[in-house]
Coordinates of C-alpha atoms and ligand atoms in Angstrom, one line a residue:
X148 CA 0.0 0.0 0.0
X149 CA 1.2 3.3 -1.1
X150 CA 2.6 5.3 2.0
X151 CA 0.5 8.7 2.7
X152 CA 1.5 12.0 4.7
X153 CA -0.1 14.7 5.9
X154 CA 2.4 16.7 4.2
X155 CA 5.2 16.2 1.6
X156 CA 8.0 18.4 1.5
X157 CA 10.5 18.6 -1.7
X158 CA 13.9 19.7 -1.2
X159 CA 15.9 19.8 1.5
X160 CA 17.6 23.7 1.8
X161 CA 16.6 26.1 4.5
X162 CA 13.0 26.8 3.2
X163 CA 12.1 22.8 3.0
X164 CA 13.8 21.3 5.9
X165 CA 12.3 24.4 8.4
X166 CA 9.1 23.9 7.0
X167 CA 9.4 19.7 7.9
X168 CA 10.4 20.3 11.0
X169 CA 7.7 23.1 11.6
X170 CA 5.2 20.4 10.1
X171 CA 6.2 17.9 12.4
X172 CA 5.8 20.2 15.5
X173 CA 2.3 21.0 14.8
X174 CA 1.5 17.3 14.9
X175 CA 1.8 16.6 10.8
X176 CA 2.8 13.5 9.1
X177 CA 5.6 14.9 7.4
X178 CA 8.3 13.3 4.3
X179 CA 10.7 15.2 3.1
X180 CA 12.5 14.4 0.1
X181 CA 15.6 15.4 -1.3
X182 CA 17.6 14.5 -4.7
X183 CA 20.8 16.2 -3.8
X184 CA 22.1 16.7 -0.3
X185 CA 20.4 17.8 2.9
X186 CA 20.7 21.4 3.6
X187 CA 20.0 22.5 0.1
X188 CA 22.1 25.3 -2.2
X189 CA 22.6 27.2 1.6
X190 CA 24.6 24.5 3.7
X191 CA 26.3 22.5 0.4
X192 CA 27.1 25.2 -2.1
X193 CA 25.9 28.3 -0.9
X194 CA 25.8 30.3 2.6
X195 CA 27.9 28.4 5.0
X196 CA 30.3 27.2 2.3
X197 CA 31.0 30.7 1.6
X198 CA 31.0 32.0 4.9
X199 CA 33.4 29.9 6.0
X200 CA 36.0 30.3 3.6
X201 CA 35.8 34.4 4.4
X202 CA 36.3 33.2 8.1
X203 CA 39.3 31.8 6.9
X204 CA 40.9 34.6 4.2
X205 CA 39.9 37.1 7.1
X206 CA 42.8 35.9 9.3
X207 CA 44.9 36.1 6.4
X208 CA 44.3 39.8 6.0
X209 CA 43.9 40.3 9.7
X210 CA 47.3 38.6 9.8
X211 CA 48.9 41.1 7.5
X212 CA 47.8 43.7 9.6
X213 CA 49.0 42.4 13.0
X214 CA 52.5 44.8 13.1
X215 CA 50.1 47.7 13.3
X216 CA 49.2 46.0 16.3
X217 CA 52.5 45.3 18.0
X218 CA 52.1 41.3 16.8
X219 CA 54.6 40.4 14.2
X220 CA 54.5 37.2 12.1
X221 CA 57.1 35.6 9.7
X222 CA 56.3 33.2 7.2
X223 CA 52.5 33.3 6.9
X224 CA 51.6 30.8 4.3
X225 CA 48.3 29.4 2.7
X226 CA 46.9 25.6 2.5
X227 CA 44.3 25.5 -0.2
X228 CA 43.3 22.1 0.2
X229 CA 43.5 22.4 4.0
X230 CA 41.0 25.6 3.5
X231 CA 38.2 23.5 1.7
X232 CA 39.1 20.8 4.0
X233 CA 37.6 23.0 6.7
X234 CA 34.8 24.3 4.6
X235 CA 33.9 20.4 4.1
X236 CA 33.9 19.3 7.9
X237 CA 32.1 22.8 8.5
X238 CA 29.2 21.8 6.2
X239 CA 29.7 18.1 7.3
X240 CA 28.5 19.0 11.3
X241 CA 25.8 21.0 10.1
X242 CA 24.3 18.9 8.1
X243 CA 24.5 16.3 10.2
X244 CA 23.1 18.3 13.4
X245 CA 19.9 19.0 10.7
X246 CA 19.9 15.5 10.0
X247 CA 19.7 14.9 13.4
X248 CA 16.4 17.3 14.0
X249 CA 14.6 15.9 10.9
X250 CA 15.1 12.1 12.9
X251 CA 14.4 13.9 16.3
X252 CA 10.8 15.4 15.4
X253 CA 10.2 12.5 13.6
X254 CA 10.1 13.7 9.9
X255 CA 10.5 11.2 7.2
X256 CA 13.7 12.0 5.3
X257 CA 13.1 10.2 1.5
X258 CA 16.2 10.3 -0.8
X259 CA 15.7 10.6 -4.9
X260 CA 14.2 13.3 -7.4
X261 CA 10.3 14.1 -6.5
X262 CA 7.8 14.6 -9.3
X263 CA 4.3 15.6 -8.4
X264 CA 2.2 13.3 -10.8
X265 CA -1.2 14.7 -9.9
X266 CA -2.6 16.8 -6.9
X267 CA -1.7 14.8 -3.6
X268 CA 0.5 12.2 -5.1
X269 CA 4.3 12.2 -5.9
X270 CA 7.0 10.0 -7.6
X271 CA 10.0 9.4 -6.2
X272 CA 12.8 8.3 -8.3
X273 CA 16.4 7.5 -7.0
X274 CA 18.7 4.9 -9.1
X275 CA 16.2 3.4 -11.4
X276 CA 13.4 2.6 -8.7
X277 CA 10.4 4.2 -8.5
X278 CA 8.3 4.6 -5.5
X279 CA 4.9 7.1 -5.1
X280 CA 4.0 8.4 -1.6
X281 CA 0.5 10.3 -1.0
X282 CA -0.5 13.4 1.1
X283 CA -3.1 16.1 1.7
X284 CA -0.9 19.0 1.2
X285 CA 2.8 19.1 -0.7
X286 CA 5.4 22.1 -0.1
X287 CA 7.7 22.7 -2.9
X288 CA 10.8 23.8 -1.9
X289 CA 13.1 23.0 -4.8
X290 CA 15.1 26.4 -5.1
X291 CA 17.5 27.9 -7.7
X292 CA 20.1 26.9 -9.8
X293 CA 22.9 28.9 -11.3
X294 CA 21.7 31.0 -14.6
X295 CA 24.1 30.7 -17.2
X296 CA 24.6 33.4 -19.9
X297 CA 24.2 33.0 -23.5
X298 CA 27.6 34.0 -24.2
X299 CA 30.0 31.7 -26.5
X300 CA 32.4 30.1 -24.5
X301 CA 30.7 29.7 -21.4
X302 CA 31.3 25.8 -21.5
X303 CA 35.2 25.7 -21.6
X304 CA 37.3 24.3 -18.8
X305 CA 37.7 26.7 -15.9
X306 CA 34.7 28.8 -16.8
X307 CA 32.6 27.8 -13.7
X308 CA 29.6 28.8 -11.4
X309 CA 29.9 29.3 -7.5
X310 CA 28.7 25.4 -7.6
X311 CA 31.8 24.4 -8.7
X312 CA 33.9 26.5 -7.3
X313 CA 32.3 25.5 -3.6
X314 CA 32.1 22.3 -4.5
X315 CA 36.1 22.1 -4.8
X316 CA 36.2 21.7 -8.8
X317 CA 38.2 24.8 -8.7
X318 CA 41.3 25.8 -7.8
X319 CA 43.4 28.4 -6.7
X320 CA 43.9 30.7 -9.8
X321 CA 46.3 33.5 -10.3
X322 CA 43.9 35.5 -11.7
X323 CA 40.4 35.3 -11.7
X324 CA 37.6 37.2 -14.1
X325 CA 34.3 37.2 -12.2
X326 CA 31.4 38.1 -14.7
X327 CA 28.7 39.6 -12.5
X328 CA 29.4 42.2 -9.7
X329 CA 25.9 41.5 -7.7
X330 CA 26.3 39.1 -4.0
X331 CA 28.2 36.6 -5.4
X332 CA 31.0 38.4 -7.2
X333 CA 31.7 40.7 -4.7
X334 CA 32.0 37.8 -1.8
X335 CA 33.8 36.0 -4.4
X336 CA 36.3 38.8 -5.0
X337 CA 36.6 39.4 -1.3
X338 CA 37.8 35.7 -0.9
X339 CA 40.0 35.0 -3.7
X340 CA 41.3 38.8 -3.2
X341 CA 42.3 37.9 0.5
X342 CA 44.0 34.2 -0.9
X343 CA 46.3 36.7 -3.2
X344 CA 45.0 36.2 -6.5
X345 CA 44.2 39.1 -9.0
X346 CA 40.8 39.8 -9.5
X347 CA 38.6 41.7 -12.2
X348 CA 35.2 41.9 -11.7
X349 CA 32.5 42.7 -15.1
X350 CA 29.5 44.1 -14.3
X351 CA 26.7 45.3 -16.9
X352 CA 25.5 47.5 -14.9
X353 CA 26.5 51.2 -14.0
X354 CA 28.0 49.7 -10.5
X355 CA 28.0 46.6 -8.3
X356 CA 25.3 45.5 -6.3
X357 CA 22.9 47.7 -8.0
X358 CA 20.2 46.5 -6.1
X359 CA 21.8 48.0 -3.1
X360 CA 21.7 51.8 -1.4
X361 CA 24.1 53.8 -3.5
X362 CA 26.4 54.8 -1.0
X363 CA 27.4 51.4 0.0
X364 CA 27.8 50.1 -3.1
X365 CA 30.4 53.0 -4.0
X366 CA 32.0 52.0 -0.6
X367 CA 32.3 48.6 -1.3
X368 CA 33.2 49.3 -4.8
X369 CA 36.0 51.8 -3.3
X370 CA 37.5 49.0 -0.7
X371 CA 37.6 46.4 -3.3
X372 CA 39.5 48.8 -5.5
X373 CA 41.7 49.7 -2.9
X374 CA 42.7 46.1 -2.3
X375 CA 43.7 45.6 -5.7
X376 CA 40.5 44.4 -7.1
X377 CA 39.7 45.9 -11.1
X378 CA 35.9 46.6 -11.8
X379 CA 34.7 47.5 -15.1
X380 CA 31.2 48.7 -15.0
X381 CA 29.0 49.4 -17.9
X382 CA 30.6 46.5 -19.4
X383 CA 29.2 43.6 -21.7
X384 CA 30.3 40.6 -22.2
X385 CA 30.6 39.1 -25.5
X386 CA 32.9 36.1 -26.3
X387 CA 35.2 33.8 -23.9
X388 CA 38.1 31.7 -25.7
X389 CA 41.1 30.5 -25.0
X390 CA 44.2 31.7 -25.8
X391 CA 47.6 31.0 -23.6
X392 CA 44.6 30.4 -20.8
X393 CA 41.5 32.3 -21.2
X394 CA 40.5 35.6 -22.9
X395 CA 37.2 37.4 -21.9
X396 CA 36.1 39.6 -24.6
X397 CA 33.7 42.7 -23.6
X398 CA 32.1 45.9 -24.6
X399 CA 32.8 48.6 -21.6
X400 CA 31.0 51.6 -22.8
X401 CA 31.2 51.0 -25.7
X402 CA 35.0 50.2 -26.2
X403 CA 35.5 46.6 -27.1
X404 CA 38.4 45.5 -24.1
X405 CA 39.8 41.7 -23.7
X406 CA 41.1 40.5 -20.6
X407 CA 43.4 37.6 -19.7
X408 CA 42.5 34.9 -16.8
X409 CA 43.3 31.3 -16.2
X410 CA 39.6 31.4 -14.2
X411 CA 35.9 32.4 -15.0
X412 CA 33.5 33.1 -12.3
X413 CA 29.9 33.0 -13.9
X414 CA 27.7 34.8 -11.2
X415 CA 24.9 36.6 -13.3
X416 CA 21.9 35.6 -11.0
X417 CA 20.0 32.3 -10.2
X418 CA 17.1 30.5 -11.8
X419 CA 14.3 28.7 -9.6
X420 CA 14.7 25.3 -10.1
X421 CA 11.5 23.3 -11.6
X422 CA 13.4 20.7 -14.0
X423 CA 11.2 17.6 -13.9
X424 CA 9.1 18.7 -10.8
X425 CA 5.8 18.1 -12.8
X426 CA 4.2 15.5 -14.7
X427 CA 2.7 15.4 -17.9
X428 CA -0.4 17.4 -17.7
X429 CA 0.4 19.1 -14.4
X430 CA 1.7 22.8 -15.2
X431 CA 0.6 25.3 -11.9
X432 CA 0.7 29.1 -13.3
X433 CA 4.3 30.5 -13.5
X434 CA 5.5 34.1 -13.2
X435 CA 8.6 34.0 -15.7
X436 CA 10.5 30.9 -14.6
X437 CA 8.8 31.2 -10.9
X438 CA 6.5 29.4 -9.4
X439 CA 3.1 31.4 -9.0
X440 CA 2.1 31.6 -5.1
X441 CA -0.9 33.7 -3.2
X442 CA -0.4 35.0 -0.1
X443 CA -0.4 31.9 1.5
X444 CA 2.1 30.3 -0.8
X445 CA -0.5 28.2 -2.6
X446 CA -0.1 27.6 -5.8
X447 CA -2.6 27.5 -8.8
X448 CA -3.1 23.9 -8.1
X449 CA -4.8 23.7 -5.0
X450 CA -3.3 22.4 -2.2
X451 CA 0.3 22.4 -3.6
X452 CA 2.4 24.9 -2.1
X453 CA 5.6 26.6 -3.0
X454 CA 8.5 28.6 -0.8
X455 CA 12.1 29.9 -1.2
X456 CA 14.1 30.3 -4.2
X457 CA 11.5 28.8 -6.6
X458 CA 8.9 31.8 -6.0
X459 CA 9.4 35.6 -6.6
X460 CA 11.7 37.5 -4.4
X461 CA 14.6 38.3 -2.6
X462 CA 16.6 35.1 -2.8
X463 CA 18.2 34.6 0.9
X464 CA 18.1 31.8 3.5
X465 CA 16.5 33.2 6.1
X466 CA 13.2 34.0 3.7
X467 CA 12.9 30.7 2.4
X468 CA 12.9 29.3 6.1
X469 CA 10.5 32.0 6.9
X470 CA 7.9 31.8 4.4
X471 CA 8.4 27.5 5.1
X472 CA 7.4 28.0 8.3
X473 CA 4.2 31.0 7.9
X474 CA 3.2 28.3 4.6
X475 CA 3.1 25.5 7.3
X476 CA 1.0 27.8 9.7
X477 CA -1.1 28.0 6.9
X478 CA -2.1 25.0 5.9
X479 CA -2.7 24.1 9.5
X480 CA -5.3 27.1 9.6
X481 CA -3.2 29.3 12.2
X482 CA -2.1 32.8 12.0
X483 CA 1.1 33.6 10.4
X484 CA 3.7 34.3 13.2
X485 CA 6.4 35.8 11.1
X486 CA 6.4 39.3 9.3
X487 CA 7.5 38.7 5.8
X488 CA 7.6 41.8 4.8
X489 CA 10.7 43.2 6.3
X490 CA 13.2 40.7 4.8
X491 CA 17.3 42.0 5.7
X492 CA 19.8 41.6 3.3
X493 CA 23.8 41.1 4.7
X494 CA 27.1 41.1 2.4
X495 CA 29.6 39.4 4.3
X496 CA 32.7 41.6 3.0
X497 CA 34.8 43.2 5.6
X498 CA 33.8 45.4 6.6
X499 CA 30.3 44.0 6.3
X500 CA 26.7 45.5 4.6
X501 CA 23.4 44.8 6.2
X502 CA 20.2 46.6 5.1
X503 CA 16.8 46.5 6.0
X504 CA 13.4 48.3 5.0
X505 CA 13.6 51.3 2.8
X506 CA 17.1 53.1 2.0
X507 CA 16.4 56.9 1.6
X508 CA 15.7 57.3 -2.3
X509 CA 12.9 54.1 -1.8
X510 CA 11.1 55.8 1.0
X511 CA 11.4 59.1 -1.2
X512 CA 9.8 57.4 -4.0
X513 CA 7.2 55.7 -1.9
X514 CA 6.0 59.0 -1.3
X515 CA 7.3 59.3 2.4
X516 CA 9.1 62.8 3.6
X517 CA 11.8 61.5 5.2
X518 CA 14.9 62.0 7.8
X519 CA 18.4 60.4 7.9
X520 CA 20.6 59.7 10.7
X521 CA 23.6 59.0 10.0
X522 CA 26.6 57.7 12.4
X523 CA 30.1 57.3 10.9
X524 CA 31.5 54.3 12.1
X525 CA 35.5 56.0 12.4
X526 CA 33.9 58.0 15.5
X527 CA 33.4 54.9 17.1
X528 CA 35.5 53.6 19.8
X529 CA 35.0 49.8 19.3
X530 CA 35.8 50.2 15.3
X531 CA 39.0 52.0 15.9
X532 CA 40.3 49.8 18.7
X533 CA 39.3 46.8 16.4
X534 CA 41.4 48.5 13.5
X535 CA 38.1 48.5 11.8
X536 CA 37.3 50.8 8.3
X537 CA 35.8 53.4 7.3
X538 CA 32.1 52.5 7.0
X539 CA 28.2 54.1 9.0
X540 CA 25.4 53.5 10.0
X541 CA 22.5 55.1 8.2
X542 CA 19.3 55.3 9.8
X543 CA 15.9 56.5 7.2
X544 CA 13.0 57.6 9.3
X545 CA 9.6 59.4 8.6
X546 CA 9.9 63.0 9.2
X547 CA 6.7 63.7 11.1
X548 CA 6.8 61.1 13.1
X549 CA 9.7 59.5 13.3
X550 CA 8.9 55.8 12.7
X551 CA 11.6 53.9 11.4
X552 CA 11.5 53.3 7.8
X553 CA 15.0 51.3 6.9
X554 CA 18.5 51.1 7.5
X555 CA 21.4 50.8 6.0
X556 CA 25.0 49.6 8.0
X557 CA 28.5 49.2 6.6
X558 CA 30.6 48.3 9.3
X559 CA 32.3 44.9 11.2
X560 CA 29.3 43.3 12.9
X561 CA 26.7 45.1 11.0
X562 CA 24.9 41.3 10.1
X563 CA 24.4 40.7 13.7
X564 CA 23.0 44.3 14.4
X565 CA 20.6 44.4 11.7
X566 CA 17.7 42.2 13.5
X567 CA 17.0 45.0 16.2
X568 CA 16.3 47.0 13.0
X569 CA 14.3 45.1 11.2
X570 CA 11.8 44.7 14.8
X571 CA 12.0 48.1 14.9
X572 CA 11.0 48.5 11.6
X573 CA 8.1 45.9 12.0
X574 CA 6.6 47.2 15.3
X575 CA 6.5 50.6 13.8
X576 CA 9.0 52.2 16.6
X577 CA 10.9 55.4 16.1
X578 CA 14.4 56.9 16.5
X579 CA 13.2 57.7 19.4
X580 CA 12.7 54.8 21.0
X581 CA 15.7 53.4 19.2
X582 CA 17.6 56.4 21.2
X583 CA 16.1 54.8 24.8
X584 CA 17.6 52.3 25.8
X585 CA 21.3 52.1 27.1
X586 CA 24.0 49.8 24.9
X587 CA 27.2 48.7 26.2
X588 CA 30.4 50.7 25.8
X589 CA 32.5 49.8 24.0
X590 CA 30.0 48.4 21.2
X591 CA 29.7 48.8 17.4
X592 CA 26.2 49.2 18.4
X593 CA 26.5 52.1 20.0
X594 CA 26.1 54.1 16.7
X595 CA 22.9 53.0 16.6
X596 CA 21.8 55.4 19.7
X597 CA 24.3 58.1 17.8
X598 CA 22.4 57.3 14.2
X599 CA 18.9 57.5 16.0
X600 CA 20.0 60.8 17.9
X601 CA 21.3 62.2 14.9
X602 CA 18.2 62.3 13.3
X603 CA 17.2 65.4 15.8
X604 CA 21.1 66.4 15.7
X605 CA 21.4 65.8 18.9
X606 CA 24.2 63.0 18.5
X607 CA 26.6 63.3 21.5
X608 CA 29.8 61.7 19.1
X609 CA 29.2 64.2 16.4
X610 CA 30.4 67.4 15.6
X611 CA 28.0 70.1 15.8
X612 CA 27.5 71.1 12.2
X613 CA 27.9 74.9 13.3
X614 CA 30.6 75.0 16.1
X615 CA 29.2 76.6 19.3
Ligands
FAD951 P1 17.7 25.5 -1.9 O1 18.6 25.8 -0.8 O2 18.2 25.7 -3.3 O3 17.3 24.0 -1.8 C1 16.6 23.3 -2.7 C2 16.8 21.8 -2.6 O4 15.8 21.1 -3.4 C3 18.1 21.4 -3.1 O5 18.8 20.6 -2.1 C4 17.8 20.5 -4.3 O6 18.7 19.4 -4.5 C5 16.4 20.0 -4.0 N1 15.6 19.6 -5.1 C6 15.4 20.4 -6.3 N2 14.5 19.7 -7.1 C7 14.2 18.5 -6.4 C8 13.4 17.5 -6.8 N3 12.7 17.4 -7.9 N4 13.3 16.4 -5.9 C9 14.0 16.4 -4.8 N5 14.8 17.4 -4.4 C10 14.9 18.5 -5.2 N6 21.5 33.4 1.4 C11 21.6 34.0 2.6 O7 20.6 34.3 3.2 N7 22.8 34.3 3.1 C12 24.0 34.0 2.5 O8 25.0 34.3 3.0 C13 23.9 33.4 1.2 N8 25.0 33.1 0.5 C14 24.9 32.5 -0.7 C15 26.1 32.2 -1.4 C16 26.0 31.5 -2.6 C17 27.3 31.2 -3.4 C18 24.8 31.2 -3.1 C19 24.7 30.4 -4.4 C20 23.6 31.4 -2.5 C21 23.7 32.1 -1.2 N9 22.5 32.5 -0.5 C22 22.6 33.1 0.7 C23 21.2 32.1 -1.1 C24 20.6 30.9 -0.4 O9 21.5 29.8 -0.5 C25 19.3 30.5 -1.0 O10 18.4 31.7 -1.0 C26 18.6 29.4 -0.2 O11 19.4 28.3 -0.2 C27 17.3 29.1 -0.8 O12 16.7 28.1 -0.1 P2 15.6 27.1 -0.7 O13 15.2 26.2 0.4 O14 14.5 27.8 -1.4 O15 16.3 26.2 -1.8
NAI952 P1 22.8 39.0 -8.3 O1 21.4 39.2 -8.9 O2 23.0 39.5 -7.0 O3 23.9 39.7 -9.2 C1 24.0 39.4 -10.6 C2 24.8 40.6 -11.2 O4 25.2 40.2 -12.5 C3 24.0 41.8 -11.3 O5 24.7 42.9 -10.8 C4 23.8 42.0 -12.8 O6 23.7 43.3 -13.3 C5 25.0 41.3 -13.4 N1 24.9 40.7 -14.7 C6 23.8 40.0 -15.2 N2 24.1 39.6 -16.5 C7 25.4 40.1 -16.8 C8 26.2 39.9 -17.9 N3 25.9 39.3 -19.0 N4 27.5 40.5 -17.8 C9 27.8 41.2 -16.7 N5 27.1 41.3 -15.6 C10 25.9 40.8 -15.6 O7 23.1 37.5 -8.5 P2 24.2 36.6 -7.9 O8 25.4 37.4 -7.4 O9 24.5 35.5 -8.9 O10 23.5 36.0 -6.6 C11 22.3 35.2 -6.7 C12 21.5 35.4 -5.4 O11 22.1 34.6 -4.4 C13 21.5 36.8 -4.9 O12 20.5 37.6 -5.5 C14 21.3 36.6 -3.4 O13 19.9 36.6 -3.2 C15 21.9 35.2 -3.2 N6 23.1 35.4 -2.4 C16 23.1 36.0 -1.2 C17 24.2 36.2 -0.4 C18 24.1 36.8 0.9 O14 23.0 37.0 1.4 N7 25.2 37.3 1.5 C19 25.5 35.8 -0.9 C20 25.5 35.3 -2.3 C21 24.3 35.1 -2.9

């Protein structure tokens, strides 16, 4: 007899395995099945692989600092393998301590590639068998995949995606062209600028991370510089070959350039992933190559479901475990418990970017008159005795009453400061309140009190703009 759920999840990354687990708390018979590994894009190739190797390349450059300090070293030198080594046994414990959960709440763990056959019913293939499981509700959770651009020699050896290059099919290259200056590039070119090997970064657009607030994208844009990094903007890609290793050939407005590079980094944006997730007849309504969702996540077949990187939106961890777990609440009839609308977005680059809400020219646009507070982070005592950059934090409020409206942070710590922003933000408080309570001294987040009091210029740590 043919197994049945309550619910089946599909894939395994940080929106499907939350959402199990969630399942299996409220009392649901829950499978989740994965084709790949457990963890998803996030644990195997994407977040933690990542974050580790910049824990890593950080000592390096905090290493080469160290004389300022009154610490010198002699004969600093750099393991590769021993690197991704680390990055492996990193991403080994976590997965194993998710594993662990899934087992521990009693969730159903299924390994092969799902394919929902019909409304309640999927097929589950994994080498050559063929098994179909049943349930009331399924939760696709499939994610993205790599896009690849159309441009002629994307296939040659040692032009790659971040999949490959976290997955240890690449190596350590003397120089390195990264085509795309959006998340991915630039944490790319912060790592393999750190492990000392010349990078060039082509973006199409007028600057890198576009999506971002101006002003820290020409800050990150300036630090990367500084460090040795080239960044052609405005630029177009339009033919890789090889040639004594390989040649990228581009259009930067509207001069044709080449550049040299034994390594291509293809990070232009990812796809959500739907390859062979439906079965003949089955096709739920699709916004580009997204799956279509309500505001419950349910899809235009009724009571199929879809999170994460597979529907419309910001593309980040956290999101796809959120909307897993208000999609769960959902279907079990309960009210959501998470605010989804105010959704942070970190760059782990040192020093580091983390934004959330509205920067100042959205909340302009949206129609809002609006105040900025803005604390730079060189008048801060923790920052200098940390040997930390240049870098602020930029607080946008409403200018009647004050509320809150976004923030943006470039500094060391700033992805660990940015949650009391974003509840800010979501319970409507103002700089006000921001400005009321005491933080420890000495704290990067004391520029958050000097942001929020700067608003009314009454920062203590700032000049007055007229002197007294
Ligand atoms: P995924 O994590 O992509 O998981 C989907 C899973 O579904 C995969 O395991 C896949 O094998 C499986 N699957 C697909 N089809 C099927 C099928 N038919 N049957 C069974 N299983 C299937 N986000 C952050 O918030 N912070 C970061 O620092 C960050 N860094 C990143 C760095 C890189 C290099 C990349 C590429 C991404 C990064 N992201 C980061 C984005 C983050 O990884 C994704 O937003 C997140 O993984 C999406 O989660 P998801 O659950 O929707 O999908
Ligand atoms: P992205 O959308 O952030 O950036 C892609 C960049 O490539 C854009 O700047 C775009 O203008 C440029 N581009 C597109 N086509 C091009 C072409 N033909 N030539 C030159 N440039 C071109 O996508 P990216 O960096 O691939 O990352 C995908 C997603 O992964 C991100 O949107 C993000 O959500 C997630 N991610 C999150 C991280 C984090 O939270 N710290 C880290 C890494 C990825």
């Amino acid at each position: 007899m043919m197994d049945k759920y309550d619910l089946i999840v599909i894939g395994s990354g940080p929106g499907g395995y939350v959402a199990a687990i969630k399942a299996a708390k409220l009392g649901k018979r829950t499978a989740l099945i994965e084709k790949r590994d457990i963890g998803g894009t996030c644990l195997n190739r994407g977040c933690i692989p990542t974050k580790t190797l910049m824990h890593s390349t950080r000592f390096l450059s905090e290493a080469r600092s160290m004389e300022e300090a009154g610490i010198s070293f002699t004969g600093i030198s750099l393991d590769y393998d021993k690197l991704m080594e680390r990055k492996d046994e990193v991403v080994a414990r976590i997965q194993k301590g998710i594993e662990g959960l899934l087992k521990g709440n009693g969730v159903t763990v299924l390994q092969g590639a799902a394919c929902i056959i019909d409304p309640g019913l999927v097929k589950i293939e994994a080498n050559g068998d063929r098994t179909d499981i049943q349930a009331d509700n399924i939760l696709i959770a499939t994610g993205s995949v790599p896009l690849i651009p159309n441009i002629p020699g994307k296939d040659l050896e040692n032009v790659f995606t971040s999949d490959h290059l976290l997955s240890g099919q690449a190596r350590l290259y003397n120089k390195l062209i990264i085509i795309g200056g959006g998340v991915i590039g630039v944490e790319m070119a912060s790592i393999y600028n750190e492990l000392g090997c010349d990078v060039e970064i082509i973006e199409a657009m007028d600057r890198i991370l576009s999506g971002m607030d101006k002003e820290i994208s020409q800050s990150i844009s300036m630090g990367l510089k500084r460090k040795g990094v080239t960044i052609h903007t405005r630029a177009k890609v339009t033919n890789i070959k090889e040639s004594d290793g390989l040649v990228c050939e581009y259009i930067e407005k509207d001069k044709p350039k080449t550049s040299q590079a034994d390594g291509i980094l293809l990070s232009v944006g990812r796809q959500a992933n739907t390859e062979g997730l439906f079965g003949q007849g089955l096709s739920p309504e699709m916004d580009g190559s997204c799956i279509k969702v309500n505001a419950d996540f349910e899809t235009s077949i009724p009571g199929v479901y879809a999170i994460g990187d597979v529907i419309r939106g910001k593309q980040l961890a956290h999101a796809a475990s959120a909307q897993g777990i208000v999609a769960v609440e959902r279907i079990c009839g309960l009210t959501p418990s998470i605010d989804l609308e105010i959704i942070p977005s970190c760059i782990y680059t040192a020093p580091e970017v983390a934004t959330v809400g509205m920067d100042e020219a959205e909340a302009k646009e949206a129609g809002y008159q609006v105040k900025v507070g803005k604390y730079p982070m060189l008048g801060n005592s923790k920052t200098l005795l940390s040997m930390g950059e240049r870098g602020f934090i930029k607080l946008v409020c409403q200018a009647d009453t004050g509320r809150i409206l976004g923030a943006q942070l470039l500094c060391d710590r700033a992805t660990d400061m940015i949650g009391e922003l974003g509840l800010a933000i979501s319970k409507k408080l103002t700089s006000k309140d921001l400005a009321s309570i005491i933080r420890p001294h000495p704290t990067y987040e004391e520029a958050i009190t000097e942001a929020a009091d700067d608003i009314e210029g009454m920062a203590i740590h700032i000049m007055p703009r007229r002197v007294l």
